[in-house]
Short mmCIF file of C-alpha atoms in Angstrom, two decimals:
data_model
loop_
_atom_site.label_atom_id
_atom_site.label_comp_id
_atom_site.label_asym_id
_atom_site.label_seq_id
_atom_site.Cartn_x
_atom_site.Cartn_y
_atom_site.Cartn_z
CA MET Y 200 100.12 -104.29 1.19
CA LEU Y 201 97.47 -101.57 1.31
CA LEU Y 202 99.45 -99.58 -1.24
CA ALA Y 203 99.62 -102.58 -3.52
CA ALA Y 204 95.90 -103.15 -3.14
CA GLY Y 205 95.08 -99.58 -3.99
CA ALA Y 206 97.24 -99.64 -7.09
CA GLY Y 207 94.78 -101.95 -8.85
CA PRO Y 208 95.47 -103.46 -12.26
CA VAL Y 209 98.39 -101.13 -12.95
CA CYS Y 210 100.46 -103.49 -10.76
CA ALA Y 211 100.23 -106.13 -13.42
CA ALA Y 212 103.50 -106.32 -15.36
CA PRO Y 213 103.34 -106.29 -19.18
CA ARG Y 214 103.47 -109.71 -20.83
CA SER Y 215 107.01 -110.82 -21.85
CA SER Y 216 108.62 -108.15 -19.65
CA SER Y 217 111.37 -108.75 -17.09
CA GLU Y 218 108.99 -107.66 -14.34
CA ARG Y 219 106.43 -110.23 -15.50
CA ASP Y 220 109.13 -112.93 -15.56
CA VAL Y 221 110.12 -112.06 -12.00
CA GLN Y 222 106.51 -112.27 -10.86
CA LEU Y 223 105.97 -115.67 -12.45
CA VAL Y 224 109.20 -117.13 -11.08
CA TYR Y 225 108.85 -115.68 -7.59
CA CYS Y 226 105.14 -116.01 -6.86
CA LEU Y 227 104.69 -119.47 -8.43
CA ASP Y 228 107.70 -120.82 -6.57
CA GLY Y 229 106.78 -123.48 -4.03
CA PRO Y 230 107.51 -121.54 -0.81
CA HIS Y 231 105.52 -118.49 -2.04
CA ARG Y 232 102.38 -120.12 -3.48
CA ALA Y 233 100.48 -120.11 -0.19
CA GLY Y 234 101.35 -116.45 0.34
CA LEU Y 235 100.15 -115.66 -3.18
CA VAL Y 236 96.76 -117.29 -2.49
CA THR Y 237 96.46 -115.43 0.84
CA ALA Y 238 97.25 -112.13 -0.91
CA GLY Y 239 94.66 -112.87 -3.61
CA VAL Y 240 91.95 -113.61 -1.05
CA ARG Y 241 92.74 -110.48 0.98
CA LEU Y 242 92.64 -108.34 -2.17
CA LYS Y 243 89.34 -110.03 -3.09
CA VAL Y 244 90.55 -111.23 -6.48
CA LEU Y 245 90.29 -114.83 -5.21
CA ALA Y 246 87.30 -116.25 -3.40
CA PRO Y 247 87.63 -117.63 0.12
CA GLY Y 248 88.36 -121.35 0.09
CA SER Y 249 91.08 -121.02 -2.57
CA THR Y 250 94.10 -123.15 -1.69
CA ALA Y 251 97.64 -123.66 -2.87
CA VAL Y 252 97.64 -127.30 -1.72
CA PRO Y 253 95.76 -128.75 -3.40
CA ASP Y 254 96.40 -126.35 -6.28
CA ALA Y 255 92.87 -124.97 -6.69
CA VAL Y 256 91.89 -121.30 -6.67
CA ARG Y 257 88.53 -119.71 -7.43
CA PRO Y 258 88.87 -116.32 -9.10
CA VAL Y 259 86.20 -113.79 -8.24
CA ALA Y 260 83.70 -113.68 -11.12
CA SER Y 261 83.88 -110.57 -13.30
CA ALA Y 262 82.32 -109.39 -16.56
CA GLY Y 263 82.97 -112.01 -19.23
CA GLN Y 264 84.95 -114.25 -16.90
CA GLY Y 265 83.65 -117.05 -14.73
CA GLY Y 266 84.81 -117.97 -11.29
CA GLY Y 267 85.46 -121.71 -11.77
CA PRO Y 268 88.41 -123.41 -10.07
CA LEU Y 269 91.82 -123.01 -11.72
CA THR Y 270 95.38 -123.98 -10.96
CA LEU Y 271 97.70 -121.11 -9.98
CA GLN Y 272 99.44 -121.38 -13.35
CA GLN Y 273 96.11 -121.14 -15.17
CA TRP Y 274 95.06 -118.20 -13.01
CA ALA Y 275 98.31 -116.39 -13.81
CA GLU Y 276 97.72 -116.87 -17.54
CA ARG Y 277 93.98 -116.14 -17.70
CA ARG Y 278 93.69 -113.42 -15.06
CA GLU Y 279 96.93 -111.54 -15.61
CA ASP Y 280 95.80 -108.33 -13.93
CA ASP Y 281 94.50 -110.08 -10.81
CA PHE Y 282 97.57 -112.31 -10.58
CA GLY Y 283 99.91 -109.34 -11.10
CA ARG Y 284 98.13 -107.33 -8.43
CA ALA Y 285 98.34 -110.13 -5.83
CA CYS Y 286 101.92 -111.00 -6.75
CA SER Y 287 103.08 -107.37 -6.54
CA ALA Y 288 101.50 -107.04 -3.11
CA LEU Y 289 103.19 -110.26 -1.94
CA MET Y 290 106.62 -109.13 -3.16
CA ALA Y 291 106.22 -105.66 -1.70
CA ALA Y 292 105.37 -107.19 1.68
CA ALA Y 293 108.52 -109.33 1.60
CA SER Y 294 111.52 -107.10 2.26
CA GLU Y 295 113.86 -109.64 0.71
CA SER Y 296 111.72 -109.93 -2.38
CA PRO Y 297 113.66 -109.82 -5.66
CA GLY Y 298 110.67 -108.09 -7.25
CA THR Y 299 111.05 -105.12 -4.94
CA ALA Y 300 114.68 -104.68 -5.96
CA ALA Y 301 113.74 -104.97 -9.62
CA GLN Y 302 111.09 -102.25 -9.31
CA ASP Y 303 113.30 -99.94 -7.27
CA ASP Y 304 116.43 -99.95 -9.39
CA GLY Y 305 115.24 -100.94 -12.83
CA GLY Y 306 116.29 -104.61 -12.50
CA GLY Y 307 119.69 -104.21 -10.81
CA GLY Y 308 118.68 -106.86 -8.31
CA TRP Y 309 120.52 -107.89 -5.17
CA LEU Y 310 123.92 -106.89 -6.53
CA ALA Y 311 122.85 -103.25 -6.95
CA ASP Y 312 121.41 -103.23 -3.42
CA PHE Y 313 124.63 -104.73 -2.06
CA LEU Y 314 126.75 -102.11 -3.83
CA LYS Y 315 124.55 -99.34 -2.43
CA GLN Y 316 124.95 -100.68 1.09
CA LEU Y 317 128.66 -101.44 0.73
CA PRO Y 318 129.87 -98.04 2.10
CA LEU Y 319 127.67 -98.47 5.19
CA LEU Y 320 128.88 -102.03 5.66
CA ALA Y 321 132.49 -100.90 5.30
CA ALA Y 322 131.97 -98.04 7.76
CA GLY Y 323 130.38 -100.40 10.25
CA ALA Y 324 133.26 -102.85 9.91
CA LEU Y 325 135.81 -100.08 10.40
CA LEU Y 326 133.99 -98.82 13.50
CA THR Y 327 133.90 -102.33 14.90
CA LEU Y 328 137.59 -102.90 14.23
CA GLY Y 329 138.42 -99.46 15.63
CA GLY Y 330 136.44 -100.16 18.78
CA GLN Y 331 138.11 -103.53 19.25
CA ALA Y 332 141.57 -102.01 18.72
CA SER Y 333 140.83 -99.19 21.17
CA GLU Y 334 139.55 -101.65 23.76
CA ARG Y 335 142.63 -103.85 23.30
CA LEU Y 336 144.99 -100.88 23.68
CA SER Y 337 143.15 -99.69 26.77
CA ALA Y 338 143.42 -103.15 28.30
CA GLU Y 339 147.14 -103.29 27.50
CA ARG Y 340 147.69 -99.85 29.07
CA ARG Y 341 145.81 -100.88 32.22
CA GLN Y 342 147.83 -104.07 32.47
CA PHE Y 343 151.09 -102.17 32.00
CA ARG Y 344 150.18 -99.60 34.67
CA GLN Y 345 149.34 -102.42 37.06
CA GLN Y 346 152.67 -104.09 36.39
CA LEU Y 347 154.56 -100.83 36.84
CA GLY Y 348 152.73 -100.17 40.10
CA GLY Y 349 153.44 -103.69 41.34
CA ASP Y 350 157.15 -103.46 40.49
CA GLU Y 351 157.39 -100.05 42.12
CA SER Y 352 155.74 -101.32 45.31
CA ALA Y 353 158.03 -104.37 45.45
CA TYR Y 354 161.11 -102.17 45.02
CA ARG Y 355 160.01 -99.76 47.77
CA THR Y 356 159.37 -102.63 50.19
CA ALA Y 357 162.71 -104.28 49.43
CA VAL Y 358 164.57 -100.98 49.92
CA HIS Y 359 162.87 -100.22 53.23
CA ASP Y 360 163.60 -103.73 54.53
CA TYR Y 361 167.22 -103.55 53.44
CA LEU Y 362 167.86 -100.10 54.90
CA ALA Y 363 166.27 -101.07 58.20
CA ALA Y 364 168.65 -104.03 58.38
CA TYR Y 365 171.64 -101.93 57.24
CA GLU Y 366 171.18 -99.48 60.10
CA THR Y 367 172.13 -102.25 62.54
CA ASP Y 368 174.38 -104.36 60.27
CA GLU Y 369 176.48 -103.00 57.42
CA ARG Y 370 176.52 -106.50 55.87
CA ALA Y 371 172.73 -106.66 55.47
CA GLU Y 372 171.50 -108.87 52.61
CA HIS Y 373 171.02 -106.81 49.41
CA THR Y 374 169.77 -109.55 47.04
CA ALA Y 375 166.05 -108.64 47.27
CA VAL Y 376 166.78 -104.98 46.45
CA ARG Y 377 168.86 -105.95 43.41
CA ALA Y 378 166.10 -108.23 42.06
CA ALA Y 379 163.32 -105.68 42.64
CA ARG Y 380 165.38 -102.88 41.10
CA THR Y 381 166.14 -104.97 38.01
CA ALA Y 382 162.44 -105.78 37.55
CA LEU Y 383 161.39 -102.15 37.93
CA ALA Y 384 164.10 -100.91 35.56
CA GLY Y 385 163.03 -103.47 32.96
CA THR Y 386 159.43 -102.28 33.12
CA LEU Y 387 160.50 -98.64 32.89
CA ASN Y 388 162.50 -99.41 29.77
CA ARG Y 389 159.28 -100.63 28.12
CA VAL Y 390 157.25 -97.47 28.78
CA PRO Y 391 155.67 -96.41 25.45
CA GLY Y 392 155.94 -93.01 23.76
CA PRO Y 393 155.70 -90.11 23.19
CA ARG Y 394 159.45 -89.63 23.11
CA ALA Y 395 159.63 -87.37 26.18
CA ARG Y 396 157.90 -90.03 28.29
CA ARG Y 397 160.22 -92.78 27.03
CA GLU Y 398 163.26 -90.66 27.84
CA ALA Y 399 161.96 -89.81 31.32
CA ALA Y 400 161.27 -93.48 32.03
CA ARG Y 401 164.73 -94.58 30.91
CA ALA Y 402 166.36 -91.83 32.96
CA ALA Y 403 164.41 -92.99 36.01
CA ALA Y 404 165.49 -96.60 35.40
CA ASP Y 405 169.17 -95.61 35.18
CA THR Y 406 169.10 -93.56 38.39
CA LEU Y 407 167.20 -95.88 40.73
CA PRO Y 408 169.10 -95.87 44.07
CA LEU Y 409 170.87 -98.86 45.59
CA ALA Y 410 172.15 -100.61 42.50
CA GLN Y 411 174.86 -101.89 44.86
CA PRO Y 412 174.83 -102.58 48.62
CA LEU Y 413 175.87 -99.72 50.89
CA ARG Y 414 179.37 -99.77 52.33
CA GLY Y 415 180.30 -99.57 55.97
CA ASP Y 416 182.37 -96.45 55.40
CA ARG Y 417 181.77 -93.10 53.74
CA ASP Y 418 184.21 -90.46 52.52
CA GLY Y 419 187.05 -92.41 54.13
CA TYR Y 420 185.39 -92.71 57.54
CA LEU Y 421 183.91 -95.82 59.11
CA LEU Y 422 180.25 -95.39 59.92
CA ASP Y 423 178.89 -96.19 63.35
CA THR Y 424 175.23 -96.98 63.98
CA GLU Y 425 174.25 -93.31 64.00
CA GLY Y 426 176.15 -92.72 60.77
CA ARG Y 427 174.48 -95.69 59.08
CA VAL Y 428 171.04 -94.46 60.19
CA GLU Y 429 171.74 -91.07 58.62
CA TYR Y 430 173.09 -92.66 55.44
CA ALA Y 431 170.04 -94.95 55.21
CA GLU Y 432 167.65 -92.00 55.59
CA GLU Y 433 169.36 -90.22 52.70
CA GLN Y 434 168.83 -93.32 50.54
CA ARG Y 435 165.16 -93.50 51.52
CA SER Y 436 164.68 -89.86 50.49
CA ALA Y 437 166.48 -90.44 47.21
CA MET Y 438 164.30 -93.48 46.49
CA GLU Y 439 161.04 -91.63 47.23
CA ASP Y 440 162.12 -88.70 45.04
CA ARG Y 441 162.78 -91.09 42.16
CA LEU Y 442 159.50 -92.93 42.63
CA ARG Y 443 157.60 -89.64 42.57
CA LEU Y 444 159.14 -88.96 39.16
CA ILE Y 445 157.97 -92.39 38.03
CA SER Y 446 154.39 -91.55 39.04
CA GLU Y 447 154.55 -88.62 36.61
CA LEU Y 448 154.76 -91.13 33.77
CA ASN Y 449 151.02 -91.77 34.19
CA ARG Y 450 150.13 -88.26 33.06
CA SER Y 451 148.10 -87.91 29.85
CA LYS Y 452 149.49 -88.59 26.41
CA LEU Y 453 148.63 -85.00 25.48
CA TYR Y 454 150.96 -83.72 28.21
CA TRP Y 455 153.84 -85.90 27.07
CA SER Y 456 153.24 -84.97 23.43
CA TRP Y 457 153.56 -81.30 24.43
CA ARG Y 458 156.76 -82.12 26.35
CA THR Y 459 158.13 -83.88 23.27
CA VAL Y 460 157.52 -80.85 21.07
CA ARG Y 461 158.96 -78.49 23.70
CA ASP Y 462 162.11 -80.59 24.08
CA ARG Y 463 162.56 -80.77 20.31
CA ILE Y 464 162.36 -76.98 20.05
CA THR Y 465 164.80 -76.60 22.94
CA ARG Y 466 167.32 -78.95 21.33
CA ARG Y 467 167.00 -77.16 18.01
CA ASP Y 468 167.54 -73.75 19.58
CA THR Y 469 170.51 -75.06 21.55
CA ALA Y 470 172.08 -76.53 18.42
CA GLY Y 471 171.50 -73.27 16.54
CA ALA Y 472 173.12 -71.23 19.29
CA ALA Y 473 176.15 -73.54 19.32
CA VAL Y 474 176.64 -73.06 15.59
#
């Protein structure tokens, strides 16, 4: 507003110009009339006591011009410089003012401003969508890791319970192990890429121990209690070895991407050597 005040009469738009039309439409519009009077009083081109309602303003007396009461329309017509100065200040103070856009871009208006800001708006939208997608993927990965960990824990518990029972009874119930193994294998078969991680997960699913209940004999010999204890311990070790391989699946995507590239090179070299 201080800049507009200092600009003086040069702020008045030429008669019959687009700038003048904008000033008349904007500043004489109902919601802006009170602001126009306030701007005029502060710039000392209107005397204190001027009001928009009722429509009565008192221009400051100047050479050859009296200061009698006028309507805002009359003031705009008879004191063009004063009106233009107050109106320009009002529009400059209002960031959404159409007059500001008209002065800045030669009359392009809101559409030109929108087009200028469109790249920033698009970039902001893309960043928002990217952030939401990243957050969603992170949540899905956390949920999947939790499910894998839960299935792994259930399988370990079922195996330990079964083997403990098998050591004393070769006909121990195997149903819980089968169910836990099936659940864990299903989760492993849904492990996402890179390719090397998917292949490792599927290999682990296929080789989980105790797909079937243990027999009471081995290599043609019936097993006594001591033999079953030894057999059960071997199965526990095999299970823990396999579960340690499963824990490797949680390594970084960068690691598994490197493994994928390495395996591809190895397969290519092997195929070339065979030819």
